[in-house]
Amino acid sequence: MNGGDGGDVAAAPAGPPPPLEWKFSQVFGERTAGEEVQEVDIISAIEFDKTGDHLATGDRGGRVVLFERTDTKEHIGSRRELERMDYPVSRHPEFRYKTEFQSHEPEFDYLKSLEIEEKINKIRWCQSPNGALFLLSTNDKTIKFWKVQEKKVKKLSDMTIDPPRAVGNGSVASSSVSSSPKQCLANGGNADRSFNCLSNDLSFPPGGISSLRLPVVTSNETSLVARCRRVYAHAHDYHINSISNNSDGETFISADDLRINLWNLEISNQSFNIVDVKPTNMEDLTEVITSAEFHPTHCNTLAYSSSKGSIRLIDLRQSALCDSHSKLFEEQEAPGSRSFFTEIIASISDIKFSKDGRYILSRDYMTLKLWDINMDSGPVSTFQVHEYLRPKLCDLYENDSIFDKFECCLSGDGLRVATGSYSNLFRVFGCAAGTTEATTLEASKNPMRRQVQTPLRPSRSLSSSITRVVRRGSESPGVDANGNSFDFTTKLLHLAWHPTENSIACAAANSLYMYYA
């Protein structure tokens, strides 16, 4: 590296970044002690927009709730000055409730005798021109394209005349005014009718009425209006598990268990099937599609994961239905490690591209895996999320918890990854070279309270707020690696990382918790 005096200065080798210290920021919808959570209020989707200034959540009741960041708006001038002087900007990130709308309603498919839940499965933000907000939301069968925009409420001010000459709102007291009913001018009335009323019933003095003022349109208030622009329906025989926007800003994909369809945002009655894994005979079915995601910068590239633990990267310029035009990522099974649960826990529930598109993060039941798209020999990193549950797989299978689908996310700088677990815990791992960062946090106002040393012997629960639940196949909640009891009924499935800052939003039942570092 060249120094300021022209001499050469040796650059010190950069070590891994230090672990982050996470702090509580905000909570929306916090439960009081003993409060029962309604099923329809449980959050089922979380998504930041590309700027990080807006956050959307969807719930099982079919509602979409929008939040907007406030601290950047209030300090925009000082922020620009600090950036110009190359000072770090460190502020407490704050969001506020913006609006909400009913995205989906419960439906019934009479042809298949099938109830369609209103639950929001995924939300994706779209490009937002002209200050309006655009987003896609989907339930099991139908995708909707929403526009949320501020509308000014226009009000027509009263027509006023000099007080000594006025006897009422919009009427004139004068000896020349007729007793005809037309003497009153309706506020906002038809212009021609008003003119005729004046010309027929009023006699203006020679100098005119100097104090006459015409009505003025004022707009003192604004309201947010959500309008459904498009409905994309009748294209999936199975439940939609993923939607993803293309970087071209014009198209998106939707995926179910067996097919991936390509849509144009402006065309709702036509889609193109680009991936189809349905066999001719359904008895030959060995795997299903579990998640699909467009590459963040290459509009012709997408990836999808399967229930067998593999990821396939395909190029839309080639035949997506042909295996020779796709790249397969899978980890070889260790000899002698196969069991009844092997395929179940290997199923990938979520995948995410890194911001630069170089890596893919995947989440299966037990682990997070980071894949380099230039290396198909196996994952470059594997993170154990809750290895202490492995002896409990039988219990997890009996109470169906083993089929829970946890999401994952990456930081904007690509240095860390995060995912959820049980007892409302979530894990943050460092993925830079040489780092050993592995933090366990709890979705509460004290996220670091689970950070205790692993005891030599399992101890009793350190948290009195976690209730003891009796489940089939297990008489006690169990103990995690730190000696804390874990509860299969409280699970943190959904979380999202801010695109430019170290800030995480996560859902614990109906509560939205936000943290920063």
Coordinates of C-alpha atoms in Angstrom, one line a residue:
M1 CA 0.0 0.0 0.0
N2 CA 1.3 3.4 -0.9
G3 CA 1.7 5.9 2.0
G4 CA 0.9 9.6 1.9
D5 CA 4.6 10.6 1.5
G6 CA 5.1 8.3 -1.5
G7 CA 6.8 5.5 0.5
D8 CA 5.6 1.9 0.6
V9 CA 3.8 0.8 3.8
A10 CA 3.3 -2.8 4.5
A11 CA -0.4 -3.7 5.1
A12 CA -1.1 -5.6 8.2
P13 CA -3.0 -8.8 7.7
A14 CA -6.7 -8.3 8.5
G15 CA -8.1 -10.7 11.0
P16 CA -11.7 -11.8 11.3
P17 CA -14.1 -9.1 12.5
P18 CA -15.0 -9.2 16.2
P19 CA -18.3 -10.7 17.3
L20 CA -21.2 -8.3 17.3
E21 CA -22.8 -7.2 20.6
W22 CA -26.6 -7.3 19.9
K23 CA -29.0 -4.9 21.6
F24 CA -32.7 -4.7 21.8
S25 CA -34.3 -2.0 19.6
Q26 CA -38.1 -2.3 19.4
V27 CA -41.0 -4.7 19.8
F28 CA -44.4 -4.5 18.1
G29 CA -47.3 -6.5 19.4
E30 CA -45.6 -7.6 22.7
R31 CA -47.7 -10.1 24.6
T32 CA -48.5 -9.5 28.3
A33 CA -48.0 -12.3 30.8
G34 CA -50.7 -15.0 30.3
E35 CA -52.1 -13.4 27.1
E36 CA -53.4 -16.0 24.7
V37 CA -52.2 -15.5 21.1
Q38 CA -54.9 -15.7 18.4
E39 CA -53.9 -18.0 15.5
V40 CA -54.7 -15.3 12.9
D41 CA -52.2 -12.9 14.5
I42 CA -49.2 -15.1 14.2
I43 CA -46.6 -13.6 11.9
S44 CA -45.8 -15.9 8.9
A45 CA -43.6 -13.7 6.7
I46 CA -41.0 -10.9 7.1
E47 CA -39.2 -8.8 4.4
F48 CA -37.1 -5.6 4.3
D49 CA -37.2 -3.6 1.1
K50 CA -33.9 -3.0 -0.7
T51 CA -33.3 0.4 1.0
G52 CA -34.0 -1.0 4.4
D53 CA -36.4 1.9 5.1
H54 CA -39.5 -0.2 4.9
L55 CA -40.4 -3.5 6.5
A56 CA -43.4 -5.7 5.7
T57 CA -44.9 -8.6 7.7
G58 CA -47.6 -11.0 6.8
D59 CA -49.7 -13.1 9.2
R60 CA -51.9 -16.1 9.2
G61 CA -55.0 -13.9 9.0
G62 CA -54.0 -12.8 5.5
R63 CA -53.0 -9.3 6.6
V64 CA -49.9 -7.4 5.5
V65 CA -48.5 -4.8 7.9
L66 CA -46.0 -2.1 6.8
F67 CA -43.5 -0.3 9.0
E68 CA -41.2 2.6 8.0
R69 CA -38.0 3.8 9.4
T70 CA -38.1 7.1 11.2
D71 CA -34.6 7.9 12.5
T72 CA -33.0 8.4 9.0
K73 CA -35.7 10.9 8.0
E74 CA -35.4 12.9 11.2
H75 CA -31.6 13.2 10.9
I76 CA -31.1 13.3 7.1
G77 CA -29.2 16.5 7.1
S78 CA -26.7 15.5 9.8
R79 CA -26.3 12.1 8.3
R80 CA -25.1 13.5 5.0
E81 CA -22.8 15.9 6.8
L82 CA -21.3 13.0 8.8
E83 CA -20.9 10.9 5.6
R84 CA -19.2 13.8 3.9
M85 CA -16.7 14.1 6.8
D86 CA -16.2 10.3 6.8
Y87 CA -17.5 9.9 10.3
P88 CA -19.3 6.7 11.3
V89 CA -23.1 7.1 11.7
S90 CA -24.3 5.3 14.8
R91 CA -27.9 5.7 15.7
H92 CA -30.6 3.7 17.3
P93 CA -32.6 2.3 14.4
E94 CA -36.3 3.1 14.9
F95 CA -39.3 2.0 12.9
R96 CA -43.0 2.9 13.3
Y97 CA -46.2 1.5 12.1
K98 CA -47.2 2.8 8.7
T99 CA -50.3 1.0 7.5
E100 CA -51.9 -2.4 7.1
F101 CA -54.3 -4.0 4.6
Q102 CA -56.1 -7.3 4.1
S103 CA -54.2 -9.1 1.4
H104 CA -55.9 -12.5 1.2
E105 CA -59.2 -13.9 2.3
P106 CA -60.1 -17.6 3.1
E107 CA -61.4 -19.4 0.0
F108 CA -62.9 -22.7 -1.0
D109 CA -62.0 -24.7 -4.1
Y110 CA -65.3 -26.4 -5.0
L111 CA -63.7 -28.5 -7.8
K112 CA -61.2 -30.0 -5.4
S113 CA -63.2 -29.7 -2.2
L114 CA -60.2 -27.9 -0.7
E115 CA -60.1 -25.0 1.8
I116 CA -57.5 -22.3 0.9
E117 CA -56.1 -20.6 3.9
E118 CA -55.6 -16.8 3.9
K119 CA -52.1 -17.2 5.6
I120 CA -49.4 -15.1 3.9
N121 CA -46.6 -17.5 2.9
K122 CA -44.2 -14.9 1.4
I123 CA -43.8 -11.2 0.8
R124 CA -41.4 -9.6 -1.7
W125 CA -40.8 -5.9 -2.4
C126 CA -40.8 -4.7 -5.9
Q127 CA -39.2 -1.6 -7.5
S128 CA -40.9 1.6 -6.2
P129 CA -41.1 4.4 -8.7
N130 CA -42.7 7.8 -8.0
G131 CA -42.6 7.3 -4.3
A132 CA -45.3 4.6 -4.2
L133 CA -44.6 1.2 -2.6
F134 CA -45.1 -2.0 -4.6
L135 CA -45.0 -5.6 -3.2
L136 CA -46.0 -9.1 -3.9
S137 CA -47.8 -11.3 -1.4
T138 CA -48.9 -14.9 -1.7
N139 CA -50.9 -17.5 0.1
D140 CA -51.0 -21.2 -0.9
K141 CA -52.7 -20.6 -4.3
T142 CA -52.9 -16.9 -5.3
I143 CA -50.3 -14.2 -5.7
K144 CA -51.3 -10.5 -5.5
F145 CA -49.4 -7.4 -6.6
W146 CA -50.1 -4.4 -4.3
K147 CA -49.5 -0.7 -4.7
V148 CA -49.4 1.4 -1.5
Q149 CA -49.5 5.1 -2.0
E150 CA -50.2 8.3 -0.1
K151 CA -53.4 10.0 -1.3
K152 CA -54.1 13.6 -0.4
V153 CA -57.5 14.3 1.1
K154 CA -58.8 17.3 -0.8
K155 CA -61.1 19.7 1.1
L156 CA -63.1 22.6 -0.3
S157 CA -62.9 25.6 1.9
D158 CA -66.0 27.6 2.7
M159 CA -66.9 30.5 0.4
T160 CA -66.7 33.6 2.6
I161 CA -67.8 37.1 2.3
D162 CA -67.2 40.2 4.4
P163 CA -68.8 39.4 7.8
P164 CA -71.1 42.4 8.0
R165 CA -72.7 41.3 4.7
A166 CA -72.9 37.6 5.6
V167 CA -75.9 35.9 7.2
G168 CA -74.8 32.3 6.7
N169 CA -72.3 30.1 5.1
G170 CA -72.3 31.0 1.5
S171 CA -75.3 33.3 1.5
V172 CA -75.3 37.1 1.0
A173 CA -77.6 39.5 2.9
S174 CA -78.4 42.4 0.7
S175 CA -81.5 44.4 -0.3
S176 CA -80.9 43.4 -3.9
V177 CA -81.0 39.7 -3.1
S178 CA -84.1 37.9 -4.1
S179 CA -86.0 35.6 -1.8
S180 CA -85.7 32.8 -4.3
P181 CA -84.3 29.5 -2.9
K182 CA -81.4 29.9 -5.4
Q183 CA -79.9 32.7 -3.3
C184 CA -77.5 30.2 -1.5
L185 CA -74.4 29.0 -3.2
A186 CA -73.7 25.4 -2.4
N187 CA -70.0 24.8 -1.5
G188 CA -68.4 22.9 -4.3
G189 CA -71.5 23.1 -6.5
N190 CA -71.6 23.1 -10.3
A191 CA -69.8 26.2 -11.7
D192 CA -72.4 27.0 -14.3
R193 CA -75.3 26.6 -11.9
S194 CA -73.5 28.9 -9.4
F195 CA -72.9 31.4 -12.1
N196 CA -76.6 31.3 -13.1
C197 CA -77.6 31.7 -9.5
L198 CA -75.5 34.8 -9.2
S199 CA -76.6 36.3 -12.4
N200 CA -80.3 35.7 -11.8
D201 CA -80.6 36.4 -8.1
L202 CA -77.9 38.8 -7.2
S203 CA -77.5 42.4 -8.2
F204 CA -73.9 43.5 -7.7
P205 CA -73.2 47.1 -6.7
P206 CA -71.5 49.3 -9.3
G207 CA -68.1 49.0 -7.7
G208 CA -68.5 45.2 -7.2
I209 CA -68.0 43.2 -4.0
S210 CA -64.4 43.7 -2.9
S211 CA -64.7 41.3 -0.1
L212 CA -65.9 38.3 -2.1
R213 CA -63.5 35.3 -2.0
L214 CA -63.9 32.2 -4.1
P215 CA -63.7 28.7 -2.6
V216 CA -60.2 27.3 -2.3
V217 CA -59.2 23.6 -2.5
T218 CA -57.0 22.7 0.5
S219 CA -55.3 19.3 1.2
N220 CA -54.3 19.3 4.9
E221 CA -54.3 15.5 5.3
T222 CA -52.9 12.4 3.6
S223 CA -54.0 8.9 3.9
L224 CA -52.3 5.6 2.8
V225 CA -54.3 3.6 0.3
A226 CA -53.5 0.0 -0.7
R227 CA -54.8 -1.1 -4.1
C228 CA -54.4 -4.6 -5.6
R229 CA -53.0 -4.0 -9.1
R230 CA -52.8 -7.7 -10.3
V231 CA -54.0 -11.1 -9.2
Y232 CA -52.0 -14.1 -10.4
A233 CA -54.1 -17.2 -9.9
H234 CA -54.9 -20.7 -11.2
A235 CA -51.3 -21.6 -12.1
H236 CA -50.3 -24.0 -9.2
D237 CA -51.8 -27.3 -8.4
Y238 CA -49.8 -27.5 -5.2
H239 CA -49.1 -25.0 -2.4
I240 CA -46.9 -22.1 -3.3
N241 CA -43.8 -22.1 -1.1
S242 CA -41.7 -19.3 -2.8
I243 CA -41.9 -16.1 -4.8
S244 CA -38.9 -14.2 -6.0
N245 CA -38.4 -11.0 -8.0
N246 CA -36.0 -10.8 -10.9
S247 CA -33.4 -8.1 -11.1
D248 CA -34.9 -6.9 -14.4
G249 CA -37.8 -5.4 -12.4
E250 CA -40.3 -6.9 -14.9
T251 CA -40.6 -10.6 -14.0
F252 CA -40.8 -12.9 -11.0
I253 CA -41.1 -16.6 -10.2
S254 CA -43.5 -18.6 -8.1
A255 CA -42.7 -22.2 -6.9
D256 CA -44.7 -25.0 -5.5
D257 CA -43.7 -28.6 -4.7
L258 CA -43.3 -29.7 -8.3
R259 CA -43.2 -26.7 -10.6
I260 CA -41.6 -23.2 -11.0
N261 CA -43.5 -20.6 -13.1
L262 CA -42.2 -17.4 -14.6
W263 CA -44.5 -14.4 -14.6
N264 CA -44.5 -10.9 -16.0
L265 CA -45.7 -8.3 -13.5
E266 CA -48.0 -6.7 -16.0
I267 CA -49.6 -10.0 -17.3
S268 CA -51.7 -11.9 -14.8
N269 CA -53.4 -14.4 -17.0
Q270 CA -50.3 -16.1 -18.4
S271 CA -47.2 -17.7 -17.0
F272 CA -44.5 -20.0 -18.3
N273 CA -43.5 -23.2 -16.7
I274 CA -39.7 -23.2 -16.4
V275 CA -39.0 -26.1 -14.0
D276 CA -41.2 -29.3 -13.7
V277 CA -40.0 -32.2 -11.6
K278 CA -43.3 -34.0 -11.7
P279 CA -42.7 -37.6 -12.9
T280 CA -45.0 -39.3 -15.3
N281 CA -46.0 -41.7 -12.6
M282 CA -46.4 -40.0 -9.2
E283 CA -45.3 -43.3 -7.5
D284 CA -41.8 -42.5 -8.8
L285 CA -41.7 -39.1 -7.0
T286 CA -38.5 -39.0 -5.0
E287 CA -38.1 -35.2 -4.2
V288 CA -40.0 -32.0 -4.2
I289 CA -39.1 -28.3 -4.6
T290 CA -38.8 -26.6 -1.3
S291 CA -37.6 -23.1 -2.1
A292 CA -36.6 -21.0 -5.2
E293 CA -34.7 -17.7 -5.5
F294 CA -33.6 -15.5 -8.4
H295 CA -30.0 -14.4 -8.6
P296 CA -29.7 -10.8 -7.3
T297 CA -27.9 -9.5 -10.4
H298 CA -28.1 -12.1 -13.2
C299 CA -31.6 -12.0 -14.5
N300 CA -31.2 -15.3 -16.3
T301 CA -30.1 -17.3 -13.3
L302 CA -32.1 -18.8 -10.4
A303 CA -31.6 -21.5 -7.8
Y304 CA -34.0 -23.9 -6.2
S305 CA -33.6 -26.4 -3.4
S306 CA -35.1 -29.8 -2.9
S307 CA -36.3 -32.1 -0.1
K308 CA -33.2 -34.3 -0.7
G309 CA -30.9 -31.5 0.5
S310 CA -29.6 -30.5 -2.9
I311 CA -29.5 -27.1 -4.7
R312 CA -29.7 -26.7 -8.4
L313 CA -28.6 -23.6 -10.2
I314 CA -30.1 -23.1 -13.7
D315 CA -29.7 -20.7 -16.6
L316 CA -32.9 -19.6 -18.2
R317 CA -31.2 -19.0 -21.5
Q318 CA -30.8 -22.8 -21.8
S319 CA -33.5 -25.4 -21.4
A320 CA -34.3 -25.2 -17.6
L321 CA -35.9 -28.6 -17.9
C322 CA -32.7 -30.2 -19.0
D323 CA -30.2 -31.4 -16.3
S324 CA -27.2 -30.8 -18.5
H325 CA -27.9 -27.0 -18.4
S326 CA -28.0 -26.8 -14.6
K327 CA -25.4 -27.1 -11.8
L328 CA -26.1 -29.4 -8.9
F329 CA -24.9 -28.7 -5.3
E330 CA -25.1 -31.5 -2.8
E331 CA -23.2 -32.8 0.1
Q332 CA -22.1 -36.4 0.1
E333 CA -23.6 -38.5 2.8
A334 CA -21.1 -39.9 5.3
P335 CA -20.8 -43.7 5.2
G336 CA -22.8 -45.4 8.0
S337 CA -24.6 -42.3 9.0
R338 CA -27.9 -43.0 7.4
S339 CA -31.0 -43.4 9.6
F340 CA -34.7 -43.2 9.4
F341 CA -34.5 -39.4 9.9
T342 CA -31.7 -38.7 7.4
E343 CA -33.8 -37.6 4.5
I344 CA -36.3 -35.7 6.7
I345 CA -33.7 -33.5 8.4
A346 CA -31.7 -33.1 5.1
S347 CA -34.7 -31.3 3.4
I348 CA -33.8 -27.7 2.8
S349 CA -36.5 -25.3 4.0
D350 CA -35.0 -22.0 2.7
I351 CA -32.3 -20.6 0.5
K352 CA -30.9 -17.1 0.1
F353 CA -28.3 -15.6 -2.3
S354 CA -25.6 -13.3 -0.8
K355 CA -25.9 -9.7 -2.0
D356 CA -23.2 -10.2 -4.6
G357 CA -24.6 -13.5 -5.8
R358 CA -21.4 -15.4 -5.1
Y359 CA -22.8 -17.6 -2.3
I360 CA -26.0 -19.4 -1.5
L361 CA -27.1 -19.9 2.1
S362 CA -29.3 -22.9 2.8
R363 CA -31.2 -24.0 6.0
D364 CA -32.1 -27.6 6.7
Y365 CA -33.5 -28.8 9.9
M366 CA -30.3 -29.1 11.9
T367 CA -27.8 -26.9 10.1
L368 CA -27.0 -23.8 8.0
K369 CA -24.8 -24.3 5.0
L370 CA -23.0 -21.8 2.9
W371 CA -22.3 -22.7 -0.7
D372 CA -19.9 -21.1 -3.2
I373 CA -21.6 -21.2 -6.7
N374 CA -18.2 -21.7 -8.3
M375 CA -17.6 -24.9 -6.2
D376 CA -20.0 -27.8 -6.5
S377 CA -18.0 -30.2 -4.4
G378 CA -19.8 -29.3 -1.2
P379 CA -20.6 -26.4 1.2
V380 CA -17.7 -24.2 2.1
S381 CA -19.1 -23.8 5.7
T382 CA -21.6 -25.7 7.9
F383 CA -23.1 -24.2 11.1
Q384 CA -24.7 -26.4 13.7
V385 CA -27.9 -24.7 14.8
H386 CA -29.2 -26.9 17.5
E387 CA -27.2 -30.1 17.5
Y388 CA -28.4 -30.9 21.1
L389 CA -31.7 -31.8 19.6
R390 CA -30.3 -34.8 17.7
P391 CA -31.0 -37.3 20.5
K392 CA -34.6 -35.9 20.5
L393 CA -35.4 -36.6 16.8
C394 CA -37.9 -39.3 17.8
D395 CA -39.8 -36.9 19.9
L396 CA -39.6 -34.2 17.3
Y397 CA -41.0 -36.6 14.7
E398 CA -43.9 -37.7 16.9
N399 CA -45.0 -34.1 17.6
D400 CA -44.4 -33.1 13.9
S401 CA -41.8 -30.5 15.0
I402 CA -39.2 -32.2 12.7
F403 CA -41.2 -30.8 9.7
D404 CA -40.9 -27.1 10.9
K405 CA -39.5 -24.9 8.2
F406 CA -37.0 -22.4 9.5
E407 CA -35.9 -19.4 7.3
C408 CA -32.3 -18.0 7.1
C409 CA -30.7 -14.7 6.1
L410 CA -27.3 -13.1 5.4
S411 CA -26.0 -9.7 6.4
G412 CA -25.5 -7.1 3.7
D413 CA -21.7 -7.4 3.9
G414 CA -21.8 -11.2 3.7
L415 CA -19.8 -11.6 6.9
R416 CA -22.6 -13.2 9.0
V417 CA -25.6 -15.5 8.7
A418 CA -28.6 -16.0 11.0
T419 CA -31.5 -18.4 11.5
G420 CA -34.1 -19.4 14.1
S421 CA -34.6 -22.2 16.6
Y422 CA -36.9 -23.3 19.4
S423 CA -37.7 -21.5 22.6
N424 CA -37.8 -18.2 20.5
L425 CA -34.0 -18.4 20.1
F426 CA -32.1 -17.4 17.0
R427 CA -28.4 -18.0 16.1
V428 CA -25.9 -15.6 14.4
F429 CA -22.8 -17.1 12.9
G430 CA -19.7 -15.4 11.5
C431 CA -18.7 -16.8 8.1
A432 CA -15.5 -14.8 7.5
A433 CA -12.2 -16.7 7.4
G434 CA -10.9 -17.5 10.8
T435 CA -13.9 -16.4 12.8
T436 CA -15.5 -18.4 15.5
E437 CA -18.5 -16.2 16.1
A438 CA -21.5 -18.2 17.2
T439 CA -24.1 -16.2 19.2
T440 CA -27.4 -17.4 20.6
L441 CA -30.0 -14.7 21.1
E442 CA -33.5 -14.8 22.5
A443 CA -36.5 -12.9 21.0
S444 CA -37.1 -10.8 24.1
K445 CA -36.1 -7.4 25.5
N446 CA -33.0 -9.0 26.9
P447 CA -31.6 -10.9 23.9
M448 CA -28.3 -11.8 25.5
R449 CA -29.7 -13.5 28.7
R450 CA -29.1 -16.9 27.2
Q451 CA -25.3 -16.2 26.9
V452 CA -24.1 -18.4 29.7
Q453 CA -21.2 -20.9 29.8
T454 CA -22.2 -24.5 29.2
P455 CA -22.5 -26.1 32.6
L456 CA -20.7 -29.4 33.4
R457 CA -24.1 -30.9 34.3
P458 CA -27.5 -30.0 32.9
S459 CA -29.1 -27.4 35.1
R460 CA -32.6 -26.3 35.6
S461 CA -34.1 -23.7 33.4
L462 CA -32.6 -20.2 33.8
S463 CA -35.8 -18.7 32.4
S464 CA -39.0 -18.7 34.4
S465 CA -41.0 -17.4 31.5
I466 CA -40.9 -20.6 29.5
T467 CA -43.8 -22.8 30.4
R468 CA -43.5 -26.5 30.8
V469 CA -45.5 -28.3 28.1
V470 CA -46.4 -31.9 28.0
R471 CA -46.1 -33.4 24.5
R472 CA -46.5 -36.8 22.9
G473 CA -43.3 -38.7 23.2
S474 CA -41.7 -36.3 25.7
E475 CA -42.5 -35.7 29.3
S476 CA -40.2 -32.7 29.8
P477 CA -39.2 -29.9 27.6
G478 CA -35.5 -31.0 27.5
V479 CA -32.3 -29.0 28.0
D480 CA -30.2 -27.2 25.4
A481 CA -26.4 -26.8 25.2
N482 CA -26.4 -24.0 27.8
G483 CA -28.6 -25.9 30.3
N484 CA -31.7 -24.0 29.4
S485 CA -35.0 -25.7 28.8
F486 CA -36.3 -25.7 25.3
D487 CA -39.9 -25.6 24.2
F488 CA -41.0 -27.0 20.9
T489 CA -44.1 -24.9 20.9
T490 CA -42.3 -21.6 20.8
K491 CA -40.3 -21.5 17.6
L492 CA -38.7 -18.6 15.7
L493 CA -39.3 -19.5 12.0
H494 CA -39.1 -16.1 10.3
L495 CA -36.4 -13.4 10.4
A496 CA -34.8 -10.9 8.1
W497 CA -31.5 -9.0 8.1
H498 CA -31.4 -5.3 7.2
P499 CA -29.8 -4.9 3.7
T500 CA -27.2 -2.4 4.7
E501 CA -26.9 -2.4 8.5
N502 CA -26.5 -4.9 11.3
S503 CA -30.1 -5.0 12.3
I504 CA -32.4 -8.1 12.5
A505 CA -36.1 -8.3 12.6
C506 CA -37.6 -11.6 13.8
A507 CA -41.1 -12.9 14.6
A508 CA -42.0 -14.7 17.8
A509 CA -45.6 -15.7 17.4
N510 CA -47.5 -12.4 17.0
S511 CA -44.7 -10.2 18.2
L512 CA -42.1 -8.5 15.9
Y513 CA -38.7 -8.0 17.7
M514 CA -36.0 -5.8 16.3
Y515 CA -32.3 -5.8 17.3
Y516 CA -29.2 -3.9 16.3
A517 CA -25.4 -4.2 16.8

